[in-house]
XYZ file of C-alpha atoms in Angstrom:
753
model
C -2.659 42.882 -43.416
C 0.993 42.395 -41.986
C 0.808 45.799 -39.889
C -2.805 44.883 -38.885
C -1.742 41.754 -37.546
C 1.041 43.153 -35.770
C -1.903 45.482 -33.562
C -3.778 43.050 -33.546
C -0.580 40.723 -31.900
C 0.606 44.410 -29.641
C -3.554 44.302 -27.952
C -3.335 40.787 -27.358
C -0.275 41.523 -25.540
C -1.659 44.522 -23.652
C -4.685 42.536 -22.496
C -2.705 39.703 -21.369
C -0.883 42.187 -19.490
C -3.360 43.866 -17.677
C -4.896 40.316 -16.426
C -1.628 39.581 -14.841
C -1.735 42.938 -12.950
C -4.743 42.087 -12.200
C -4.118 39.119 -10.475
C -3.561 40.120 -6.668
C -2.458 38.245 -3.831
C -5.514 35.746 -1.536
C -5.420 37.972 1.572
C -9.030 37.442 3.627
C -10.246 39.180 6.247
C -10.482 37.951 9.815
C -14.080 37.307 8.932
C -14.200 35.586 5.426
C -11.761 33.157 6.551
C -14.475 32.592 9.236
C -16.545 31.543 6.729
C -14.150 29.940 4.697
C -14.055 27.463 7.869
C -17.792 27.455 8.127
C -17.662 26.556 4.103
C -14.528 23.916 3.976
C -16.989 22.293 6.985
C -19.752 22.551 4.804
C -18.079 20.672 2.611
C -16.210 17.743 4.354
C -20.340 17.460 5.505
C -22.543 18.052 1.940
C -19.824 15.628 0.241
C -20.114 12.399 2.307
C -21.648 9.464 0.499
C -22.544 11.159 -2.597
C -20.659 8.323 -4.613
C -22.782 5.505 -5.703
C -22.385 2.539 -7.897
C -18.494 2.561 -7.520
C -17.828 -0.429 -7.254
C -18.926 -4.425 -7.739
C -18.522 -6.896 -5.120
C -19.135 -10.131 -7.706
C -20.223 -13.243 -5.394
C -19.783 -16.009 -8.329
C -22.053 -19.088 -7.499
C -20.480 -22.384 -7.908
C -19.149 -23.533 -11.912
C -17.965 -19.585 -12.272
C -20.578 -18.645 -14.621
C -23.259 -16.671 -12.730
C -23.151 -14.008 -9.937
C -24.722 -11.921 -7.595
C -23.716 -8.241 -5.634
C -25.041 -5.449 -3.899
C -25.323 -2.054 -4.762
C -25.760 0.946 -1.979
C -27.362 3.581 -3.243
C -28.552 6.784 -1.080
C -30.042 6.806 1.873
C -28.238 3.470 2.939
C -30.984 1.699 0.409
C -29.380 -1.632 -1.154
C -29.780 -2.882 -4.929
C -29.268 -6.633 -5.161
C -28.238 -7.483 -8.820
C -28.670 -11.243 -10.783
C -25.536 -11.241 -13.489
C -25.487 -14.775 -16.210
C -22.274 -14.174 -17.923
C -23.378 -17.449 -20.848
C -25.831 -15.337 -21.896
C -24.894 -11.878 -20.737
C -27.949 -10.735 -18.992
C -27.901 -8.528 -15.999
C -31.095 -8.069 -14.107
C -32.570 -7.308 -10.152
C -31.898 -10.568 -7.885
C -35.514 -10.475 -6.549
C -38.453 -8.235 -5.958
C -37.805 -5.614 -3.101
C -40.985 -4.805 -2.047
C -42.329 -8.719 -2.264
C -39.415 -9.947 -0.370
C -39.324 -7.518 2.222
C -43.332 -8.262 2.292
C -42.526 -12.152 2.536
C -40.356 -11.870 5.368
C -42.331 -9.520 7.499
C -45.275 -12.207 6.719
C -43.289 -14.452 8.448
C -42.315 -12.577 11.871
C -38.496 -11.590 10.356
C -37.597 -7.804 11.163
C -36.263 -6.015 8.219
C -35.486 -2.756 7.178
C -37.823 -1.591 3.922
C -34.988 -0.924 1.235
C -32.379 -2.385 3.659
C -32.668 -6.158 3.856
C -28.878 -6.743 4.866
C -28.391 -10.180 2.730
C -24.697 -11.615 3.044
C -25.311 -14.634 0.554
C -27.717 -15.698 -1.938
C -28.238 -18.579 -4.550
C -31.203 -18.896 -6.689
C -33.219 -22.050 -6.714
C -35.664 -23.920 -9.584
C -38.111 -22.426 -7.562
C -37.302 -19.812 -5.480
C -33.731 -18.413 -3.771
C -31.918 -19.106 -0.609
C -30.764 -16.639 1.112
C -28.508 -15.900 4.440
C -29.262 -12.706 6.044
C -28.633 -11.975 9.841
C -27.064 -15.074 10.309
C -29.695 -16.682 9.229
C -30.822 -19.063 5.650
C -34.081 -18.826 4.544
C -35.746 -19.777 1.520
C -38.246 -17.168 -1.097
C -40.234 -19.603 -3.267
C -44.202 -18.627 -4.785
C -44.191 -15.352 -2.192
C -43.247 -17.004 1.307
C -40.794 -16.844 3.649
C -39.563 -20.062 5.297
C -36.098 -20.572 8.119
C -33.374 -23.239 7.192
C -32.243 -24.859 9.929
C -29.284 -24.679 10.143
C -26.701 -27.433 9.345
C -23.719 -28.297 11.220
C -20.120 -27.648 9.656
C -18.455 -30.203 7.673
C -15.473 -31.659 8.496
C -12.052 -30.702 7.149
C -8.875 -33.061 6.790
C -6.588 -32.308 9.491
C -3.281 -32.102 8.372
C -1.191 -32.496 11.413
C 2.346 -30.877 11.766
C 5.323 -33.023 11.800
C 3.444 -35.910 10.301
C 5.621 -37.169 7.160
C 3.671 -37.860 3.450
C 3.446 -41.147 3.748
C 2.416 -41.144 7.212
C 4.215 -43.617 8.811
C 6.979 -40.831 10.825
C 6.704 -38.254 12.874
C 9.066 -35.552 13.746
C 8.451 -33.851 16.617
C 11.210 -31.199 19.310
C 11.429 -31.987 22.855
C 13.364 -30.082 24.748
C 14.822 -28.128 21.360
C 15.785 -31.459 19.917
C 14.948 -33.340 16.761
C 13.010 -36.836 17.470
C 10.974 -39.056 14.941
C 8.900 -41.207 15.731
C 7.314 -44.451 13.725
C 3.658 -45.172 13.016
C 4.309 -48.819 13.860
C 5.393 -48.122 17.265
C 9.289 -48.262 19.403
C 11.076 -45.921 21.023
C 11.671 -42.733 18.629
C 14.672 -41.389 17.310
C 16.417 -38.719 18.789
C 18.370 -37.051 16.182
C 20.069 -33.640 18.096
C 21.692 -33.802 21.907
C 22.710 -30.538 21.296
C 19.666 -28.458 21.410
C 18.181 -27.157 24.739
C 14.483 -24.782 25.285
C 16.953 -21.872 24.974
C 18.494 -23.178 22.072
C 16.331 -25.509 19.949
C 16.097 -27.103 16.714
C 13.495 -26.720 15.068
C 11.030 -25.286 11.447
C 11.409 -28.396 10.289
C 10.263 -29.840 6.103
C 10.194 -33.337 5.668
C 11.095 -34.451 1.866
C 7.970 -35.840 -0.538
C 9.263 -38.862 0.069
C 9.602 -39.114 3.757
C 12.739 -40.071 3.366
C 14.779 -36.436 4.954
C 14.204 -33.969 7.404
C 15.920 -30.694 6.852
C 15.774 -28.165 10.067
C 17.660 -25.156 11.847
C 19.518 -25.029 14.795
C 18.349 -21.570 15.744
C 20.054 -19.449 17.996
C 17.246 -17.025 19.209
C 17.892 -13.269 19.622
C 15.772 -10.972 22.050
C 15.381 -7.465 20.258
C 15.710 -5.051 22.929
C 12.823 -2.731 23.582
C 11.163 0.807 23.702
C 9.078 2.503 25.612
C 5.992 5.119 26.353
C 5.303 6.639 29.421
C 0.305 6.908 28.916
C 0.579 10.322 30.703
C -4.309 10.173 31.268
C -5.370 6.628 31.762
C -8.343 6.630 33.208
C -8.595 6.020 36.829
C -5.763 6.151 37.027
C -2.636 8.762 39.205
C 0.188 8.400 37.604
C 1.457 7.849 34.113
C 1.510 4.446 32.998
C 4.774 2.385 30.857
C 4.799 0.560 27.969
C 7.248 -1.652 25.788
C 7.314 -3.779 23.452
C 10.424 -5.354 21.818
C 11.484 -3.278 18.975
C 14.604 -3.567 16.145
C 16.392 -0.710 14.813
C 19.712 -0.579 12.236
C 21.786 -2.617 13.009
C 20.653 -4.584 15.805
C 21.188 -8.302 15.174
C 19.487 -10.872 14.531
C 17.870 -15.035 15.504
C 20.596 -17.426 13.426
C 19.300 -20.387 11.764
C 22.147 -23.233 10.933
C 20.354 -25.408 8.335
C 20.348 -29.465 9.283
C 19.371 -32.501 7.351
C 18.624 -35.729 8.476
C 18.424 -38.857 6.936
C 15.450 -41.261 7.864
C 16.478 -44.708 6.602
C 20.320 -44.348 8.055
C 19.025 -42.470 11.244
C 21.961 -39.770 10.023
C 22.301 -36.183 11.489
C 24.180 -33.289 9.271
C 24.645 -30.208 8.738
C 24.840 -28.461 5.094
C 26.922 -26.012 3.814
C 24.615 -23.546 3.864
C 26.064 -20.434 5.525
C 23.843 -18.973 8.393
C 20.750 -17.378 8.180
C 20.898 -14.511 10.276
C 19.220 -12.201 8.581
C 15.281 -12.045 8.491
C 13.294 -15.081 9.483
C 13.632 -18.889 7.989
C 13.293 -19.621 4.632
C 10.755 -21.207 3.386
C 11.864 -24.909 1.971
C 10.985 -25.805 -1.990
C 11.366 -29.754 -2.492
C 11.589 -29.881 -5.999
C 9.696 -32.366 -8.173
C 10.712 -36.027 -9.050
C 14.192 -35.348 -6.924
C 13.133 -35.880 -3.381
C 16.539 -35.160 -2.005
C 16.878 -31.952 -3.501
C 15.058 -28.549 -1.883
C 15.945 -24.607 -2.583
C 15.700 -22.028 -0.687
C 16.271 -18.423 -0.391
C 18.911 -15.862 1.073
C 18.947 -11.992 1.167
C 21.689 -10.655 2.605
C 22.223 -7.984 5.485
C 22.066 -4.968 3.624
C 19.665 -5.567 0.476
C 22.798 -6.372 -2.035
C 22.072 -9.383 -3.135
C 20.255 -11.783 -2.673
C 20.246 -15.619 -3.796
C 18.106 -18.942 -4.039
C 19.941 -21.538 -3.020
C 19.595 -25.350 -3.914
C 20.586 -28.010 -1.392
C 21.259 -32.084 -1.795
C 19.701 -34.238 0.889
C 21.771 -37.272 0.671
C 25.387 -35.169 0.760
C 24.140 -31.372 2.573
C 26.489 -30.239 -0.521
C 25.060 -26.707 -1.785
C 25.075 -24.929 -5.295
C 23.621 -21.146 -6.385
C 20.878 -21.440 -8.634
C 19.942 -17.243 -8.661
C 22.757 -15.061 -8.094
C 21.940 -11.251 -8.033
C 23.728 -8.754 -6.400
C 23.208 -5.137 -6.765
C 25.383 -1.401 -6.118
C 22.333 -0.212 -4.387
C 19.586 -2.551 -3.133
C 17.276 -5.393 -3.841
C 14.007 -4.238 -2.872
C 13.687 -7.514 -0.918
C 9.259 -7.118 0.329
C 8.685 -6.754 -2.722
C 9.857 -9.291 -5.161
C 7.703 -11.989 -6.623
C 8.683 -15.780 -6.077
C 6.730 -17.765 -7.436
C 6.947 -21.944 -7.339
C 4.075 -23.557 -9.429
C 3.015 -26.577 -8.211
C 3.639 -29.447 -10.230
C 6.772 -28.260 -11.805
C 10.771 -27.415 -11.160
C 10.171 -24.203 -11.858
C 10.227 -20.739 -9.917
C 9.146 -17.438 -11.505
C 10.392 -14.210 -10.366
C 10.794 -10.823 -10.315
C 13.827 -8.397 -11.107
C 15.207 -5.078 -11.643
C 18.564 -6.311 -12.915
C 18.050 -4.949 -16.791
C 16.474 -1.080 -15.064
C 12.819 -2.160 -14.791
C 10.517 -5.230 -12.601
C 10.466 -8.054 -14.846
C 9.759 -11.482 -14.708
C 12.013 -14.480 -15.606
C 11.309 -18.211 -15.300
C 13.839 -20.577 -13.469
C 14.446 -24.206 -14.375
C 15.789 -24.812 -10.323
C 17.146 -28.345 -11.750
C 19.685 -26.743 -14.352
C 19.792 -23.146 -12.678
C 18.606 -22.081 -16.813
C 17.159 -18.421 -16.849
C 14.935 -16.416 -19.757
C 13.469 -13.588 -19.656
C 9.809 -13.576 -20.176
C 8.735 -9.511 -20.310
C 10.496 -7.218 -21.002
C 10.808 -2.928 -21.617
C 10.902 0.336 -20.601
C 7.844 -0.946 -17.929
C 6.987 -2.786 -14.120
C 6.057 -5.557 -14.096
C 3.438 -5.360 -10.615
C 1.824 -8.548 -9.206
C 1.598 -11.645 -10.644
C -2.510 -12.934 -10.296
C -1.940 -17.155 -11.582
C 0.151 -18.833 -13.076
C -1.564 -21.813 -15.713
C 0.666 -24.539 -15.863
C -0.817 -26.675 -18.188
C -0.686 -24.015 -20.787
C 1.859 -22.912 -19.995
C 0.442 -19.091 -19.164
C 0.845 -16.031 -16.619
C -1.127 -13.845 -15.367
C 0.055 -10.136 -14.444
C -0.197 -6.977 -13.640
C 2.085 -3.757 -14.598
C 2.133 -0.494 -15.375
C 3.590 1.872 -18.073
C 3.424 -0.036 -20.710
C 0.435 1.694 -22.311
C 1.500 4.453 -24.434
C 0.328 7.978 -23.688
C -1.616 6.984 -20.136
C 0.138 8.045 -16.634
C 2.819 5.287 -15.833
C 1.297 4.781 -12.510
C -1.691 3.014 -13.537
C -2.569 -0.289 -13.229
C -3.255 -2.744 -15.973
C -3.902 -6.583 -15.867
C -2.127 -8.829 -19.081
C -1.224 -12.425 -20.359
C 1.386 -13.912 -21.495
C 3.251 -17.121 -22.528
C 5.724 -18.996 -20.478
C 8.247 -18.008 -23.312
C 7.507 -14.400 -23.590
C 4.846 -14.510 -26.277
C 1.513 -14.202 -26.857
C 0.846 -11.300 -24.898
C -2.562 -10.197 -24.045
C -4.135 -7.031 -22.717
C -6.678 -7.559 -20.586
C -7.807 -4.198 -19.548
C -7.595 -1.523 -22.357
C -9.386 1.398 -20.934
C -7.412 4.359 -20.034
C -7.118 4.259 -15.625
C -6.167 1.924 -13.244
C -8.036 -1.212 -13.325
C -9.188 -3.731 -10.265
C -9.776 -7.102 -11.986
C -11.498 -9.681 -9.668
C -11.643 -13.393 -11.035
C -14.010 -15.800 -11.059
C -13.895 -19.438 -9.328
C -12.413 -21.430 -12.852
C -10.826 -18.027 -14.537
C -13.907 -18.239 -17.381
C -14.697 -14.764 -16.890
C -13.576 -11.460 -14.604
C -14.834 -8.675 -13.745
C -12.583 -5.232 -14.100
C -13.552 -2.123 -12.806
C -11.100 1.424 -13.448
C -10.745 4.972 -13.007
C -9.156 7.821 -12.872
C -8.636 10.018 -9.735
C -11.154 12.821 -11.254
C -13.003 10.426 -13.876
C -15.615 7.884 -11.806
C -15.333 4.455 -12.079
C -16.895 2.297 -14.491
C -16.640 -1.700 -13.903
C -17.137 -4.521 -16.860
C -17.834 -7.984 -17.485
C -15.317 -9.632 -20.028
C -14.245 -12.806 -20.766
C -10.537 -14.202 -19.671
C -9.658 -16.093 -23.311
C -9.101 -13.015 -24.954
C -10.285 -10.089 -22.756
C -13.233 -9.307 -24.908
C -16.292 -7.601 -23.120
C -19.277 -9.474 -21.746
C -21.416 -6.384 -20.092
C -21.249 -3.392 -18.766
C -22.187 -3.521 -15.056
C -22.385 -0.565 -13.669
C -20.925 3.577 -14.187
C -20.192 5.109 -10.795
C -23.355 7.646 -9.843
C -21.684 10.774 -8.949
C -24.947 13.144 -9.650
C -25.382 13.907 -5.746
C -21.397 15.000 -5.780
C -21.346 17.216 -8.571
C -24.839 19.005 -7.248
C -21.821 19.444 -3.675
C -19.869 21.699 -5.878
C -16.785 20.200 -4.704
C -15.018 18.726 -8.191
C -12.023 16.581 -7.614
C -8.238 16.942 -7.930
C -7.266 17.719 -11.103
C -4.163 15.609 -12.775
C -0.327 17.446 -13.816
C 2.645 15.916 -14.900
C 5.620 18.338 -14.943
C 9.639 17.649 -15.351
C 12.743 16.407 -12.790
C 14.871 17.425 -11.996
C 17.294 15.963 -14.322
C 14.943 17.812 -18.106
C 13.776 14.661 -18.947
C 11.734 12.624 -16.347
C 7.784 13.286 -16.457
C 6.978 13.833 -12.440
C 3.048 13.238 -11.911
C 0.839 14.792 -8.833
C -2.798 15.944 -8.379
C -3.798 19.759 -7.951
C -6.820 20.683 -5.646
C -8.163 24.196 -5.815
C -10.750 25.886 -3.788
C -14.866 24.782 -5.189
C -14.979 28.980 -5.464
C -11.236 30.048 -6.447
C -10.707 33.386 -8.653
C -8.283 32.830 -10.835
C -7.728 36.962 -10.191
C -6.511 35.944 -7.040
C -3.096 34.328 -5.688
C -3.230 31.209 -3.351
C -1.021 29.632 -1.459
C 0.472 26.356 -1.957
C 0.274 23.211 0.177
C 2.102 20.516 -0.632
C 0.991 16.938 1.299
C 3.644 14.456 0.920
C 4.881 11.129 1.505
C 8.169 10.383 0.009
C 8.659 6.297 1.417
C 10.060 5.007 -1.154
C 8.587 1.433 -0.389
C 5.828 2.860 -3.306
C 3.937 5.400 -4.849
C 1.473 7.569 -3.450
C -0.232 10.151 -5.499
C -3.848 8.691 -6.140
C -4.831 7.179 -9.398
C -8.372 6.023 -8.301
C -11.578 8.350 -8.093
C -10.648 10.547 -5.343
C -14.542 12.428 -5.262
C -13.356 14.285 -1.901
C -10.223 14.332 1.218
C -8.624 16.456 3.767
C -6.621 17.856 0.565
C -9.779 19.624 -0.713
C -10.749 20.225 3.038
C -8.043 21.726 2.996
C -8.319 23.791 0.014
C -11.652 25.267 0.717
C -9.706 27.629 3.489
C -7.851 29.088 1.022
C -5.439 27.201 -0.634
C -4.281 25.421 -3.509
C -3.329 21.899 -1.951
C -1.054 19.530 -3.790
C 0.755 16.362 -3.948
C 3.591 14.629 -5.715
C 5.318 11.357 -6.211
C 9.105 12.569 -6.534
C 11.667 10.695 -7.320
C 12.569 8.245 -5.303
C 9.168 6.370 -4.803
C 8.848 3.377 -6.480
C 6.683 1.649 -9.158
C 9.119 3.396 -12.242
C 12.314 2.485 -13.328
C 15.827 0.869 -11.085
C 17.279 4.305 -11.555
C 14.424 6.571 -10.420
C 13.478 4.721 -7.972
C 17.912 4.314 -6.423
C 17.416 7.979 -6.045
C 16.624 7.235 -2.234
C 19.424 5.063 -2.001
C 21.730 6.231 1.142
C 19.602 8.891 0.699
C 15.973 9.305 2.307
C 17.146 13.149 2.940
C 16.722 13.391 -0.555
C 12.746 12.666 -0.077
C 12.524 14.047 -3.978
C 12.719 17.941 -2.877
C 14.031 18.642 -6.080
C 11.639 17.189 -7.940
C 8.621 18.790 -5.652
C 9.865 22.427 -6.304
C 9.995 22.387 -10.108
C 6.889 20.995 -9.912
C 5.187 23.417 -8.245
C 7.045 26.007 -9.948
C 5.767 24.584 -13.395
C 2.276 24.631 -12.141
C 2.652 28.313 -11.326
C 3.691 28.893 -14.686
C 0.969 27.452 -15.586
C -1.672 28.766 -13.538
C -0.826 31.838 -12.627
C -3.459 31.844 -9.571
C -1.083 29.306 -7.749
C 1.639 31.419 -5.599
C 4.945 29.663 -5.389
C 6.598 32.013 -3.295
C 3.783 31.211 -0.524
C 4.757 27.190 0.096
C 4.166 24.824 3.275
C 4.274 21.576 3.252
C 2.958 18.857 5.704
C 3.138 14.706 6.175
C 2.347 12.111 8.463
C 5.086 9.272 9.941
C 7.456 9.553 6.510
C 5.974 12.405 5.482
C 7.148 13.723 8.730
C 10.471 13.423 8.264
C 10.130 14.877 4.771
C 8.000 17.487 6.057
C 11.118 18.830 8.331
C 13.994 17.585 5.844
C 12.363 20.255 3.029
C 12.284 23.186 6.380
C 16.075 22.008 7.104
C 17.555 21.792 3.093
C 15.613 23.397 1.403
C 13.837 26.300 3.295
C 14.340 29.215 0.659
C 11.524 27.682 -0.984
C 9.155 25.694 1.861
C 7.982 28.452 4.413
C 5.892 26.691 6.949
C 5.364 23.173 7.986
C 3.373 20.747 10.385
C 5.544 17.477 10.702
C 3.333 14.125 12.498
C 4.953 11.206 14.244
C 8.027 11.501 12.149
C 10.411 9.276 11.547
C 13.189 11.784 11.672
C 16.082 9.237 12.357
C 16.645 6.473 11.100
C 18.823 5.312 13.245
C 16.140 5.310 16.084
C 13.193 3.457 13.349
C 12.447 -0.226 12.605
C 15.127 -1.973 11.464
C 13.116 -3.637 8.262
C 12.486 -0.194 6.542
C 15.304 1.592 7.105
C 18.468 -0.974 6.529
C 16.355 -1.795 3.245
C 16.734 2.280 1.943
C 19.540 3.608 4.068
C 21.666 0.009 3.830
C 24.231 -1.266 6.294
C 26.196 -0.771 8.035
C 24.948 1.282 9.616
C 27.195 4.301 8.729
C 28.188 8.397 9.045
C 25.810 9.409 6.531
C 23.004 8.055 9.148
C 23.776 11.034 11.287
C 24.325 12.837 8.026
C 20.240 12.882 7.008
C 18.952 13.188 10.722
C 16.731 15.771 11.387
C 18.128 15.866 14.561
C 21.751 16.097 13.215
C 20.649 18.692 11.120
C 17.676 20.394 13.403
C 19.891 23.812 14.313
C 19.449 24.388 10.258
C 15.601 24.997 10.845
C 14.309 28.537 8.934
C 10.519 29.267 8.545
C 8.128 27.907 11.049
C 7.715 24.669 12.516
C 5.058 22.193 14.037
C 5.381 18.899 15.240
C 3.002 16.395 15.831
C 3.724 13.197 18.249
C 1.292 10.733 19.726
C 2.427 9.542 23.104
C 1.663 5.795 22.085
C 3.039 6.084 18.671
C 4.095 1.651 18.472
C 4.925 2.223 14.572
C 7.653 5.097 14.886
C 8.294 5.469 18.904
C 7.691 9.204 20.092
C 11.780 9.647 20.582
C 11.922 10.172 17.319
C 10.206 13.385 17.586
C 11.316 14.495 20.788
C 14.613 14.713 19.746
C 14.074 17.180 17.318
C 12.750 18.811 19.798
C 14.953 18.764 21.906
C 17.704 19.435 19.494
C 15.898 22.434 18.335
C 15.319 23.975 22.011
C 19.377 23.883 22.469
C 20.090 25.581 18.857
C 17.421 28.035 20.248
C 14.737 27.499 17.485
C 10.964 28.854 17.540
C 9.028 25.749 16.866
C 5.030 24.646 18.252
C 5.391 21.273 19.459
C 1.829 18.989 19.985
C 2.145 16.065 21.873
C -1.644 13.895 21.979
C -1.998 11.711 25.322
C -2.466 8.177 24.609
C -2.899 8.600 20.665
C -1.009 5.942 17.918
C 0.852 6.386 14.728
C -1.517 9.507 13.583
C -1.831 12.463 12.191
C -2.722 13.833 15.381
C -6.581 12.882 15.222
C -9.281 15.504 14.451
C -7.857 18.062 16.641
C -4.050 17.449 15.620
C -5.747 18.459 11.261
C -7.841 21.721 13.578
C -3.693 22.830 14.399
C -2.629 22.102 11.168
C -5.057 24.239 9.144
C -4.867 27.262 11.938
C -1.039 26.854 11.654
C -0.944 27.171 7.763
C -3.614 30.125 7.936
C -1.125 32.465 10.552
C 1.171 31.769 8.447
C 1.299 31.974 5.080
C -1.841 34.209 4.836
C -1.199 35.885 8.044
C -4.681 35.601 9.930
C -5.640 34.954 13.103
C -7.148 31.370 12.935
C -10.663 31.164 14.258
C -10.971 31.449 18.486
C -12.292 27.786 18.920
C -12.906 28.428 22.561
C -15.044 31.376 22.133
C -17.443 29.776 19.987
C -16.708 31.551 16.795
C -16.990 28.069 14.775
C -19.799 25.575 15.729
C -18.988 22.999 18.414
C -18.329 19.786 17.213
C -17.072 20.900 13.311
C -15.339 18.423 11.286
C -11.931 19.339 9.994
C -11.345 17.086 7.170
C -11.095 13.552 6.258
C -7.852 11.938 6.468
C -7.737 9.461 3.074
C -4.016 8.654 3.574
C -2.359 5.674 4.557
C 1.436 5.279 6.168
C 3.876 2.546 6.886
């Protein structure tokens, strides 16, 4: 038996070896390649509008216990559904054919199956609905128009009026004045303000005894410039400009003052001047009318404070003082002040994960609410009476993709954690008015959406609302991308990504790889919801394996995972990405890790060039669109957040401009001449440095285009570029009619900073 087993094993190994030897490099002829271009265009068209019932936009009726929604079906037909949560019932909101007939009988022009109703409400004997901004009533088979109702006037809250309505604060010639509602001359509290350096941003105390505000020393941002070269009906280029703050540029300064209304006294507080970001909002404490707090982030993003101020004395105290050696991600911090309390619910990554902390603003005592190797993604609501927090989180569900968003409820004391979205996938939850019910839509990148109605009290399912209809999509022959996981550079951390293959791929062929990169540290970017088709799949149909990966340095994982980007944007997680692609090639022999291209837009454009400069042994070709290639040229708020302040030698060391002479491989630069997000000179400076270094590269400037991947023309040039440099085949001669005129070249779905 042992000998027989050895023989079988040897035969199996020989068979495996023979199979491995049959895998050949995918190398289409030119005619085969042109056919693939046509196939890709056909798939682009065949997959449009082929997924239905993928979400539910619930229009809740008064009381929050019933709602209606509309499904858009094949051929743009509409289906209206009425749901009663109390009886767990779901039914058509009306008879479509009967309503259409009644509308036409009333002289209203309506398309069959597509009335375009924007609001509806059941009535005792029928239905009231809105269509084309007009209201109608449908009863006993007849439609009648409802006269327009005048809008209800709301109470106006004029700025500057005190809570007790006895005073009005205003700025005149840059100075603070307060006028009594009883009449008389206004009281002037300041005299050194001017229109150029005024006082402002005034805030009343709840008891109307104090007014807080700032002395403002404005800074005028320098401009960046653009020349529009092809404006119709002109014969000259048109110069445009906009104010644009770059790293190191100064900020407006705000110096805090308090004005005592009773004593007619002006007092400069002990608060440090605010010389970074905007003037913070003031939060007056409950039952302590002379006390307020504000938030302060120091420039460099390494210190965050919540500071308390005594309006009677002008003295300040630090309530929260958080510091770090890397960065505090200020713009995604959660800082909620529950109404009617002296509490602050805030987020912090100080224990290595983004969690919630409850702070008593009167005592400064802080209590951690959530804890574990997972992160809070957002807070939906805070119930002060029940002392409960409704929040979103990722990474808590064992065995799941740690980026999947789930929803939970927890007590102020960190107890009573209740999962509200148990199914595997990324969830999108919408609460009913009053919060008694919610709709929950969930999916995975390769699993179609499901929508359920649930009860908020315990998270129990009330009713299945919809399962996405993908039957027409499946008929197209396309398939969604596949998730794939591999280890990071540390050999421990899991790196997540997706893979798109040609829908007709041959496992005995070896296909070149394209990486769609976007390594901006402000978030994570690999899609987690159902993605039936994208530009990635359109490129794959040409004969590529197209991947997208979230490497180290991106957000929504641990603090240590994110910290890799600190003063290190040139890294872009590229070491992790290469290991991921190599692991993919080991698992799937049809993946050719020797022919790898990379493309990206904005931060992804920067990452693409960095790949060719610093990892040219792995990446052979790249297409970079509107990249922020030098972090000194790009916008201040984004770059100082990750690269720090002050601007130092590390900015220069990681610049694609500085390192342009290192270029190996093939590069196409794309830039829109009217990019108001990343100044076009960022790309032009790379081009200038490459020319001075005698480097060969391709360049496409698109007249009149903004922050973009180049649009349809840029996407056409991108696929032609990769076909030429990774397949070694001349792309179609577009000017000679080798492809039908007007063929669409992919559908871009990504968004950029």
